[in-house]
Coordinates of C-alpha atoms and ligand atoms in Angstrom, one line a residue:
M1 CA -184.7 -25.9 -172.7
S2 CA -188.0 -27.9 -171.7
E3 CA -188.0 -26.3 -168.2
L4 CA -188.2 -22.9 -170.0
L5 CA -191.3 -23.9 -171.9
V6 CA -194.6 -23.2 -170.3
E7 CA -196.9 -26.1 -169.9
M8 CA -199.8 -24.5 -171.8
P9 CA -201.7 -25.4 -174.9
P10 CA -202.4 -22.9 -177.4
L11 CA -205.5 -20.6 -176.5
R12 CA -207.5 -22.0 -179.7
E13 CA -207.3 -25.4 -178.0
C14 CA -208.4 -24.3 -174.7
A15 CA -212.1 -25.4 -173.9
E16 CA -212.3 -22.3 -171.6
W17 CA -211.7 -20.2 -174.3
Q18 CA -214.4 -21.4 -176.7
E19 CA -216.6 -20.9 -173.7
F20 CA -215.5 -17.5 -173.3
N21 CA -215.6 -16.8 -177.0
A22 CA -219.3 -18.0 -177.0
A23 CA -220.6 -16.0 -173.8
A24 CA -218.8 -12.7 -175.6
K25 CA -220.7 -13.0 -178.7
A26 CA -223.8 -13.5 -176.4
A27 CA -223.0 -10.3 -174.4
Q28 CA -224.3 -7.0 -175.2
V29 CA -223.1 -3.2 -174.6
R30 CA -226.1 -1.7 -172.5
A31 CA -226.8 1.7 -171.8
S32 CA -228.3 0.9 -168.6
D33 CA -225.2 -0.9 -167.2
L34 CA -223.0 0.9 -164.5
R35 CA -219.7 -0.6 -163.9
I36 CA -217.1 1.5 -162.3
I37 CA -213.8 -0.1 -160.4
N38 CA -212.1 2.1 -158.3
A39 CA -208.4 1.1 -158.1
A40 CA -205.3 3.3 -156.6
G41 CA -207.6 6.3 -156.8
L42 CA -208.4 5.9 -160.6
Y43 CA -211.9 5.4 -161.6
I44 CA -212.2 2.8 -164.4
D45 CA -215.5 2.8 -166.0
I46 CA -216.0 -0.4 -168.2
S47 CA -219.8 0.1 -168.4
A48 CA -219.7 0.6 -172.3
Q49 CA -218.0 -2.8 -172.7
R50 CA -219.5 -6.0 -173.4
H51 CA -220.9 -7.6 -170.3
S52 CA -223.0 -10.5 -168.9
F53 CA -223.1 -12.9 -166.1
A54 CA -221.9 -15.6 -168.1
L55 CA -219.0 -13.7 -169.6
M56 CA -217.7 -12.7 -166.0
E57 CA -218.0 -16.4 -165.2
T58 CA -216.2 -17.8 -168.3
G59 CA -213.6 -14.8 -168.1
Q60 CA -213.0 -16.5 -164.7
A61 CA -212.7 -19.9 -165.6
L62 CA -210.2 -18.6 -168.7
L63 CA -207.8 -17.1 -166.3
Q64 CA -207.7 -20.1 -163.9
A65 CA -207.2 -22.3 -167.3
R66 CA -204.2 -20.2 -168.2
R67 CA -202.7 -20.1 -164.7
F68 CA -202.9 -16.4 -164.3
D69 CA -202.4 -16.2 -160.6
A70 CA -199.2 -18.4 -161.0
M71 CA -198.0 -16.5 -163.8
R72 CA -198.8 -12.8 -161.9
S73 CA -197.0 -14.0 -158.6
D74 CA -194.0 -15.0 -160.8
M75 CA -193.9 -11.8 -162.2
L76 CA -194.9 -10.0 -158.6
Q77 CA -191.9 -12.0 -157.0
G78 CA -189.2 -11.6 -159.9
R79 CA -189.2 -15.1 -161.2
V80 CA -188.0 -15.7 -164.7
V81 CA -191.6 -14.6 -166.9
N82 CA -189.5 -13.8 -170.1
V83 CA -188.7 -17.2 -171.2
S84 CA -187.2 -16.4 -174.3
E85 CA -184.6 -14.3 -172.7
E86 CA -184.5 -16.1 -169.6
R87 CA -185.1 -13.1 -167.6
A88 CA -187.4 -11.8 -164.6
A89 CA -189.5 -8.6 -165.6
W90 CA -189.3 -7.1 -162.3
H91 CA -190.3 -3.4 -162.9
T92 CA -192.8 -3.4 -159.6
M93 CA -189.6 -3.8 -157.4
L94 CA -188.4 -0.4 -158.8
R95 CA -191.4 1.3 -157.2
A96 CA -191.8 -1.3 -154.2
P97 CA -192.1 0.5 -150.7
C98 CA -189.2 -1.6 -149.8
P99 CA -186.9 -2.3 -152.9
V100 CA -183.8 -4.5 -152.7
D101 CA -180.8 -2.9 -151.8
E102 CA -179.2 -2.1 -155.2
V103 CA -182.6 -0.2 -156.4
V104 CA -182.2 1.6 -153.1
A105 CA -178.4 2.6 -153.9
E106 CA -179.0 3.4 -157.4
R107 CA -182.1 5.9 -156.3
H108 CA -180.1 7.3 -153.8
R109 CA -177.2 8.0 -156.5
M110 CA -179.6 9.6 -158.6
N111 CA -181.4 11.7 -156.2
E112 CA -177.8 12.9 -154.9
F113 CA -176.6 13.9 -158.2
V114 CA -179.8 15.8 -158.8
R115 CA -179.6 17.6 -155.3
N116 CA -176.1 18.5 -156.1
A117 CA -176.9 19.7 -159.4
D118 CA -179.8 22.0 -158.1
S119 CA -177.9 23.4 -155.2
E120 CA -175.2 24.5 -157.8
R121 CA -177.9 25.8 -160.2
R122 CA -175.6 23.3 -162.6
W123 CA -176.9 22.6 -166.0
R124 CA -179.5 25.0 -167.0
N125 CA -180.0 22.9 -170.2
I126 CA -180.9 19.2 -170.3
V127 CA -180.8 17.2 -173.6
H128 CA -182.1 13.8 -173.3
I129 CA -180.7 11.4 -175.9
G130 CA -182.6 8.0 -176.0
I131 CA -185.2 6.2 -178.1
G132 CA -188.1 4.1 -177.2
G133 CA -188.2 2.7 -173.7
S134 CA -185.1 5.1 -173.1
D135 CA -187.3 8.1 -174.3
W136 CA -191.1 7.9 -174.2
G137 CA -191.5 7.6 -170.6
V138 CA -189.0 10.7 -169.9
R139 CA -191.3 12.7 -172.7
L140 CA -194.3 12.0 -171.0
T141 CA -193.5 12.9 -167.8
V142 CA -191.5 16.1 -168.3
A143 CA -194.4 17.3 -170.7
A144 CA -197.3 16.3 -168.1
F145 CA -195.5 18.0 -165.0
G146 CA -192.9 20.4 -166.7
Y147 CA -194.3 23.3 -168.0
A148 CA -195.2 24.8 -164.9
R149 CA -192.5 23.6 -162.7
T150 CA -188.9 23.7 -164.4
W151 CA -186.1 26.4 -164.4
R152 CA -184.4 24.3 -166.8
T153 CA -184.6 24.0 -170.9
V154 CA -185.4 20.3 -171.4
R155 CA -184.9 18.9 -175.2
F156 CA -185.2 15.2 -176.6
A157 CA -183.2 13.8 -179.4
A158 CA -184.2 10.1 -180.3
N159 CA -184.4 9.9 -184.2
I160 CA -180.9 9.2 -186.2
D161 CA -182.1 11.9 -188.5
G162 CA -179.5 14.6 -188.3
H163 CA -182.1 17.3 -187.8
A164 CA -183.3 15.5 -184.5
I165 CA -179.8 16.1 -182.7
E166 CA -179.3 19.8 -184.7
G167 CA -182.8 20.9 -183.4
A168 CA -182.1 19.4 -179.8
L169 CA -178.8 21.2 -179.4
S170 CA -179.4 24.3 -181.3
G171 CA -179.2 27.6 -179.6
L172 CA -178.0 25.9 -176.2
D173 CA -174.9 27.0 -174.4
P174 CA -172.8 23.8 -174.5
H175 CA -171.2 25.1 -171.0
D176 CA -174.3 25.0 -169.3
T177 CA -175.9 21.7 -170.5
L178 CA -176.1 18.3 -169.3
I179 CA -176.1 15.4 -172.0
V180 CA -178.4 12.8 -170.4
L181 CA -177.7 9.4 -172.5
A182 CA -180.3 6.6 -171.6
S183 CA -179.5 3.3 -173.1
K184 CA -180.3 -0.1 -171.6
S185 CA -178.1 -1.9 -174.2
F186 CA -175.8 0.8 -175.0
T187 CA -175.9 -0.6 -178.5
T188 CA -178.6 1.4 -180.3
A189 CA -177.2 3.1 -183.3
E190 CA -179.5 6.3 -182.9
T191 CA -178.5 6.9 -179.4
L192 CA -174.8 6.4 -179.9
H193 CA -174.6 8.5 -182.9
N194 CA -176.7 11.2 -181.3
G195 CA -174.4 11.1 -178.3
E196 CA -171.4 11.4 -180.5
R197 CA -172.6 14.5 -182.1
A198 CA -173.3 15.9 -178.8
M199 CA -170.0 15.2 -177.4
E200 CA -168.4 16.7 -180.5
W201 CA -170.7 19.8 -180.1
M202 CA -169.0 20.4 -176.7
R203 CA -165.6 19.8 -177.7
Q204 CA -166.0 22.5 -180.8
A205 CA -167.4 25.0 -178.4
G206 CA -164.3 24.5 -176.3
V207 CA -165.8 22.8 -173.2
A208 CA -162.7 21.5 -171.2
D209 CA -164.2 18.2 -170.1
P210 CA -167.4 17.5 -172.3
Y211 CA -167.6 14.1 -170.4
A212 CA -168.3 16.0 -166.9
N213 CA -171.2 17.3 -168.9
L214 CA -172.6 13.8 -169.6
A215 CA -174.8 11.3 -167.9
V216 CA -175.5 7.8 -168.8
I217 CA -178.1 5.2 -167.8
T218 CA -177.4 1.8 -169.0
S219 CA -177.3 -1.7 -168.0
R220 CA -173.8 -1.8 -169.5
P221 CA -171.4 0.5 -167.3
D222 CA -168.5 -1.2 -168.9
L223 CA -169.7 0.0 -172.4
A224 CA -170.4 3.2 -171.4
Q225 CA -167.2 3.8 -169.3
K226 CA -165.2 2.5 -172.8
W227 CA -167.4 5.5 -174.3
G228 CA -165.8 8.1 -172.2
A229 CA -168.5 8.5 -169.5
K230 CA -167.2 9.0 -165.8
S231 CA -168.4 6.1 -163.5
S232 CA -169.6 8.8 -161.2
H233 CA -172.1 9.7 -163.8
I234 CA -173.1 6.5 -165.0
F235 CA -176.6 5.2 -163.2
K236 CA -177.4 1.5 -163.6
L237 CA -180.5 -0.2 -165.1
W238 CA -180.8 -4.0 -164.8
D239 CA -181.5 -6.8 -167.1
W240 CA -184.6 -7.7 -165.4
V241 CA -186.2 -4.2 -166.4
G242 CA -187.7 -4.3 -169.8
G243 CA -186.7 -0.9 -171.7
R244 CA -190.6 -0.1 -172.0
F245 CA -191.0 -0.5 -168.4
S246 CA -188.1 1.5 -167.2
L247 CA -189.3 4.8 -166.5
W248 CA -189.3 4.0 -163.0
S249 CA -185.6 3.6 -162.8
S250 CA -182.9 6.3 -163.2
V251 CA -184.0 6.3 -167.2
S252 CA -185.9 9.1 -165.4
L253 CA -182.9 11.1 -164.3
T254 CA -183.9 14.1 -167.2
T255 CA -187.3 14.0 -165.5
A256 CA -185.9 14.3 -161.8
L257 CA -183.8 17.1 -163.1
A258 CA -186.4 18.9 -164.9
V259 CA -189.4 18.9 -162.6
G260 CA -187.9 17.2 -159.4
A261 CA -187.2 13.9 -157.9
D262 CA -190.5 14.1 -155.9
V263 CA -192.3 13.4 -159.2
I264 CA -190.7 10.3 -159.9
A265 CA -191.2 9.2 -156.3
G266 CA -194.8 10.2 -156.6
M267 CA -195.2 8.3 -159.7
Q268 CA -193.7 5.2 -158.0
A269 CA -196.1 5.4 -155.1
G270 CA -199.0 5.7 -157.3
A271 CA -197.8 3.0 -159.4
A272 CA -197.1 0.8 -156.1
A273 CA -200.6 1.3 -155.2
M274 CA -202.1 -0.2 -158.5
D275 CA -199.6 -3.1 -157.9
D276 CA -201.3 -3.5 -154.7
H277 CA -204.5 -3.6 -156.5
F278 CA -203.6 -6.1 -159.1
A279 CA -201.9 -8.5 -156.6
S280 CA -205.1 -8.6 -154.4
A281 CA -208.3 -7.3 -155.9
P282 CA -210.8 -10.2 -157.1
Y283 CA -211.0 -10.9 -160.8
I284 CA -214.3 -9.2 -161.0
D285 CA -213.1 -6.0 -159.3
N286 CA -209.5 -6.0 -160.6
A287 CA -209.2 -3.0 -163.0
P288 CA -206.3 -4.3 -165.2
V289 CA -207.8 -7.7 -165.2
Q290 CA -211.4 -6.2 -166.6
L291 CA -209.5 -3.8 -168.8
A292 CA -207.6 -6.8 -170.5
M293 CA -210.7 -8.8 -170.7
A294 CA -212.5 -6.3 -172.4
G295 CA -209.8 -5.7 -174.7
I296 CA -209.6 -9.4 -175.6
V297 CA -213.2 -9.4 -176.1
N298 CA -212.9 -6.6 -178.6
R299 CA -209.8 -7.6 -180.5
S300 CA -210.0 -11.5 -180.2
V301 CA -213.9 -12.2 -180.5
L302 CA -215.5 -9.0 -182.1
G303 CA -212.5 -8.3 -184.2
Y304 CA -211.7 -4.9 -183.7
G305 CA -208.1 -4.3 -185.5
S306 CA -207.1 -1.3 -183.0
L307 CA -207.3 0.5 -180.0
N308 CA -207.8 4.2 -179.6
I309 CA -206.4 6.0 -176.8
A310 CA -208.2 9.4 -176.1
P311 CA -206.5 11.6 -173.2
Y312 CA -208.7 14.4 -172.7
D313 CA -205.9 16.3 -171.3
F314 CA -203.4 18.6 -173.1
R315 CA -200.6 17.3 -171.0
L316 CA -200.9 13.9 -171.8
G317 CA -200.2 14.0 -175.5
N318 CA -197.0 11.7 -175.2
L319 CA -199.2 9.1 -173.4
V320 CA -200.2 7.8 -177.0
P321 CA -196.8 7.1 -178.0
Y322 CA -195.9 5.6 -174.5
L323 CA -198.8 3.2 -174.8
Q324 CA -198.0 2.3 -178.2
Q325 CA -194.6 1.0 -177.5
L326 CA -195.9 -0.5 -174.3
E327 CA -198.9 -2.6 -176.0
M328 CA -197.6 -3.2 -179.1
E329 CA -193.7 -4.0 -178.7
S330 CA -195.3 -6.4 -175.9
L331 CA -198.2 -7.8 -177.6
G332 CA -197.5 -7.5 -181.5
K333 CA -197.0 -11.2 -181.7
S334 CA -198.3 -14.2 -183.2
V335 CA -196.8 -17.2 -181.4
D336 CA -197.2 -18.1 -178.2
F337 CA -194.5 -19.0 -175.1
N338 CA -193.9 -22.3 -176.9
G339 CA -193.4 -20.8 -180.4
E340 CA -196.9 -22.2 -181.7
P341 CA -199.0 -20.0 -183.7
I342 CA -202.0 -18.8 -181.4
G343 CA -204.7 -19.0 -184.0
V344 CA -206.7 -15.9 -182.8
P345 CA -206.2 -12.2 -183.4
T346 CA -203.7 -10.8 -181.0
G347 CA -202.2 -7.3 -179.7
P348 CA -204.4 -4.7 -181.7
A349 CA -202.8 -1.4 -183.3
V350 CA -202.9 1.5 -180.7
W351 CA -203.3 4.9 -181.8
G352 CA -204.7 8.1 -180.9
M353 CA -204.0 11.7 -179.7
P354 CA -205.5 14.2 -177.1
G355 CA -209.4 15.1 -177.1
T356 CA -210.7 17.5 -178.3
D357 CA -208.0 17.7 -181.2
A358 CA -209.2 14.1 -182.3
Q359 CA -212.7 14.9 -182.6
H360 CA -211.3 17.2 -185.3
T361 CA -209.1 14.8 -186.6
F362 CA -210.6 11.1 -186.8
F363 CA -213.7 10.9 -185.0
Q364 CA -215.8 11.0 -187.8
W365 CA -214.4 7.6 -188.6
L366 CA -214.8 6.5 -185.2
H367 CA -218.4 7.2 -185.2
Q368 CA -219.5 6.5 -188.7
G369 CA -216.8 4.2 -190.1
T370 CA -217.5 0.7 -191.3
E371 CA -215.6 -0.6 -188.2
G372 CA -214.8 1.8 -185.8
A373 CA -212.6 1.0 -183.0
P374 CA -212.9 0.8 -179.0
V375 CA -211.8 3.9 -177.4
D376 CA -210.2 4.4 -173.9
F377 CA -211.2 7.9 -172.7
I378 CA -208.7 9.3 -170.1
V379 CA -209.8 12.4 -168.2
C380 CA -209.0 14.2 -165.0
Q381 CA -211.8 15.7 -162.9
E382 CA -209.7 18.5 -161.7
A383 CA -208.6 21.0 -164.2
G384 CA -205.3 22.3 -162.8
H385 CA -205.7 25.6 -164.3
H386 CA -208.1 28.7 -163.7
W387 CA -210.5 28.7 -166.4
P388 CA -213.4 26.5 -165.3
E389 CA -215.5 27.2 -168.5
H390 CA -212.6 25.5 -170.5
H391 CA -212.7 22.6 -168.4
C392 CA -216.5 22.3 -168.5
G393 CA -215.8 22.1 -172.2
L394 CA -213.2 19.6 -172.1
L395 CA -215.4 17.2 -169.7
A396 CA -218.7 17.7 -171.8
N397 CA -217.0 16.8 -175.1
C398 CA -215.3 13.7 -173.7
L399 CA -218.8 12.6 -171.9
A400 CA -220.5 13.5 -175.1
Q401 CA -218.2 11.7 -177.5
R402 CA -218.5 8.4 -175.6
E403 CA -222.2 8.8 -175.3
A404 CA -222.5 9.2 -178.9
L405 CA -220.4 6.2 -179.7
L406 CA -222.3 4.4 -177.1
K407 CA -225.9 5.2 -178.0
G408 CA -225.7 6.0 -181.7
K409 CA -228.4 7.7 -183.9
T410 CA -231.3 5.9 -185.5
Y411 CA -232.7 6.8 -188.7
D412 CA -235.8 8.0 -187.3
E413 CA -234.0 10.1 -184.7
A414 CA -231.9 11.6 -187.8
Y415 CA -235.2 12.2 -189.9
K416 CA -237.1 14.0 -186.9
E417 CA -234.2 16.0 -186.3
C418 CA -233.9 16.9 -190.3
L419 CA -237.8 17.9 -190.3
E420 CA -237.5 19.9 -186.9
S421 CA -234.6 21.9 -188.5
G422 CA -237.0 23.1 -191.5
I423 CA -235.4 20.5 -194.2
P424 CA -238.3 19.5 -196.6
E425 CA -239.4 16.1 -196.3
E426 CA -237.9 14.7 -199.4
K427 CA -234.3 16.0 -198.8
A428 CA -234.8 14.9 -195.0
Q429 CA -235.5 11.2 -196.2
W430 CA -232.3 11.4 -198.1
L431 CA -230.2 13.8 -195.8
A432 CA -231.0 11.3 -192.6
K433 CA -229.3 8.5 -194.0
H434 CA -225.9 10.2 -193.9
R435 CA -226.7 11.4 -189.9
V436 CA -227.4 7.7 -188.6
H437 CA -224.7 6.5 -186.0
P438 CA -224.6 2.9 -185.7
G439 CA -223.9 3.2 -182.0
G440 CA -223.0 0.3 -179.5
R441 CA -219.0 1.0 -180.1
P442 CA -217.3 0.0 -177.0
S443 CA -215.3 2.3 -174.8
T444 CA -213.9 2.6 -171.3
L445 CA -213.5 5.9 -169.3
V446 CA -210.7 6.5 -166.8
V447 CA -211.0 9.0 -164.5
L448 CA -208.1 10.4 -162.7
P449 CA -209.2 12.8 -159.8
K450 CA -206.5 15.3 -161.1
L451 CA -203.3 14.9 -162.7
S452 CA -200.5 14.1 -160.3
P453 CA -197.2 12.1 -160.2
Y454 CA -199.4 9.5 -158.1
T455 CA -202.4 9.2 -160.5
L456 CA -200.0 9.1 -163.6
G457 CA -198.0 6.6 -161.8
A458 CA -201.2 4.5 -161.4
L459 CA -202.4 4.9 -164.8
I460 CA -199.1 3.7 -166.4
A461 CA -199.1 0.6 -164.2
L462 CA -202.8 -0.1 -165.1
Y463 CA -201.8 -0.5 -168.5
E464 CA -198.6 -2.2 -167.8
H465 CA -200.7 -5.2 -165.6
K466 CA -203.4 -5.3 -168.4
V467 CA -200.7 -5.9 -170.9
F468 CA -199.3 -8.7 -168.7
V469 CA -202.8 -10.1 -168.2
Q470 CA -203.5 -10.2 -172.0
G471 CA -200.2 -11.7 -172.4
V472 CA -201.2 -14.4 -170.0
I473 CA -204.3 -15.4 -171.9
W474 CA -203.0 -15.2 -175.4
G475 CA -200.0 -17.3 -174.3
I476 CA -197.7 -14.4 -175.5
N477 CA -194.6 -13.5 -173.7
P478 CA -194.9 -9.6 -173.3
F479 CA -191.7 -9.0 -172.2
D480 CA -189.3 -9.7 -175.4
Q481 CA -188.9 -7.8 -178.7
W482 CA -187.6 -10.1 -181.4
G483 CA -189.3 -8.5 -184.2
V484 CA -187.1 -5.3 -183.8
E485 CA -184.0 -7.0 -184.4
Y486 CA -184.4 -8.2 -188.0
G487 CA -184.6 -4.6 -189.4
K488 CA -181.6 -3.2 -187.5
V489 CA -179.7 -6.2 -189.1
L490 CA -180.7 -5.4 -192.5
A491 CA -179.9 -1.6 -191.8
R492 CA -176.4 -2.3 -190.9
G493 CA -175.8 -3.9 -194.3
I494 CA -177.4 -1.4 -196.0
T495 CA -175.6 1.3 -194.3
E496 CA -172.4 -0.6 -195.4
E497 CA -173.6 -0.5 -199.2
L498 CA -174.6 3.3 -198.8
S499 CA -171.6 4.5 -197.5
G500 CA -169.7 2.4 -200.1
R501 CA -167.7 0.3 -197.8
K502 CA -169.5 -2.8 -199.4
Q503 CA -170.6 -3.4 -203.0
V504 CA -174.3 -3.5 -203.4
D505 CA -175.7 -7.1 -203.3
H506 CA -178.1 -7.8 -205.9
E507 CA -178.7 -11.2 -204.9
K508 CA -179.6 -10.1 -201.3
H509 CA -182.4 -7.3 -202.1
D510 CA -185.5 -7.3 -203.7
A511 CA -185.3 -4.9 -207.1
S512 CA -186.8 -2.0 -205.5
T513 CA -184.6 -2.0 -202.4
A514 CA -181.4 -2.6 -204.9
H515 CA -182.6 0.3 -207.1
W516 CA -182.6 2.6 -204.4
V517 CA -179.5 1.4 -202.6
R518 CA -177.7 2.2 -205.7
K519 CA -179.3 5.2 -206.4
F520 CA -178.9 6.6 -202.7
A521 CA -175.3 5.2 -202.7
R522 CA -174.1 7.4 -205.5
G523 CA -175.7 10.4 -203.8
M524 CA -173.7 9.5 -200.6
C525 CA -170.3 8.7 -202.2
G526 CA -170.3 11.5 -204.8
G527 CA -170.8 8.5 -207.5
Ligands
LIG601 O1 -187.4 -0.7 -179.9 C1 -186.6 -1.9 -179.6 C2 -185.8 -1.3 -178.3 O2 -184.9 -2.2 -178.2 C3 -186.9 -1.1 -177.1 O3 -187.3 -2.2 -176.6 C4 -186.0 0.0 -176.5 O4 -187.0 0.6 -175.5 C5 -185.3 0.6 -177.3 O5 -185.1 -0.3 -178.6 C6 -184.1 1.1 -177.0 O6 -182.9 0.5 -176.5 P1 -182.1 0.8 -175.4 O7 -182.5 1.4 -174.3 O8 -181.3 -0.4 -175.3 O9 -181.3 2.0 -176.3

């Protein structure tokens, strides 16, 4: 066991952390700063984050004290970094220019499958069944590139709520539909239940061989075959690929069928370019490192509880839930590699929605709320459509919101504005107080030249590596997710009670849970 423990003291005991912490408190966000990093074709503007020479220096010392170089090399070389599951986290291999043979072989199998389906114009409809990392990446990429390119109808079913699978299947022709079932473990209840409904739907429609219309992506081909899947339609995922890092693999089969395998290849190329940048750029010019350190200042020093993601691009709506899982399932932990309490605030809550919708939803809170939140603005310079005035409005709003958060508005400015708009002096003195903006609220701006598979791949890899760096500093293993298991175990027991297969165990439940299990069980079992 000892060889698995990482020789590293808890962050709070690290002298370099104390110095970084002090430098961060003394640093400022300055409107005069201009700090933009160019990485893999993206522009990462961290000008509106706290900055000082001392913060840079102490940040460098902290990274060295936390053995960042060695940890980064371990991850990129495929060594064990997921110490609690004794696995590598080698998602970078899936997009490497020269992957290992088994990755090349699976990539060829998937591309062959897509080529055959396309040449035969087979399966006008795709129903993707999966959840979490087996779902969000596919939703993100199909929405980003799908509406203009696909001849296929693509539906998704993730939730165990019967309405999800019912809605996904409704109106489709079972004879012309492929069910893509993605599940790394092949044990996820939601996915297996939804898969069973889909196969029943096929059988009830008289499809002679329903499993000929099923493709599975999993690390357990044995379980998939037992379930009925044909081995030629099973695509392999490896244990050393975390679910939330798996969109680079055949989990993206639906995306390839929907918008083309070239989209996957393009994303892999963009991600590989960001991998190179991450592996070689000096700390001060390393985008994932600088994004990570800014996030640690905001979370662990300044105490911001959350991070807002504001993609100013209608096509990137699913980027928010994608990053929620990537960040919160990786960093929503309070003990370090060695199981010791970390003692500083870690992994923020991640939330958001595309701008400009967000401005009409919660930007009031961001501007004038008592605490606000750091914002990651993401925008594409090129519109990708033919209405320049729309894109001009989008860019203007993105920059304006960011500027307002940074600059704020003083009482005097607000008072002068009120008077200039003709408001009488006494009312202006009162109204101006309501129009003050505190300002100094941190943000990052990520600019993609345009939305392409390459730039989206680079963007996702940027966040993957940022999460990894924050894990190293906090001492968190970003690649396990023990916190999601407990609820699943309790759900299995309550399912047994609700379905009447087991008596309600009053000793085990709190009063409220016992009350509702009894009440719902009666409804279930007609009691
Ligand atoms: O949320 C827990 C989790 O294990 C995620 O990490 C994973 O992406 C998801 O469930 C689905 O798991 P699987 O791909 O094994 O069905």
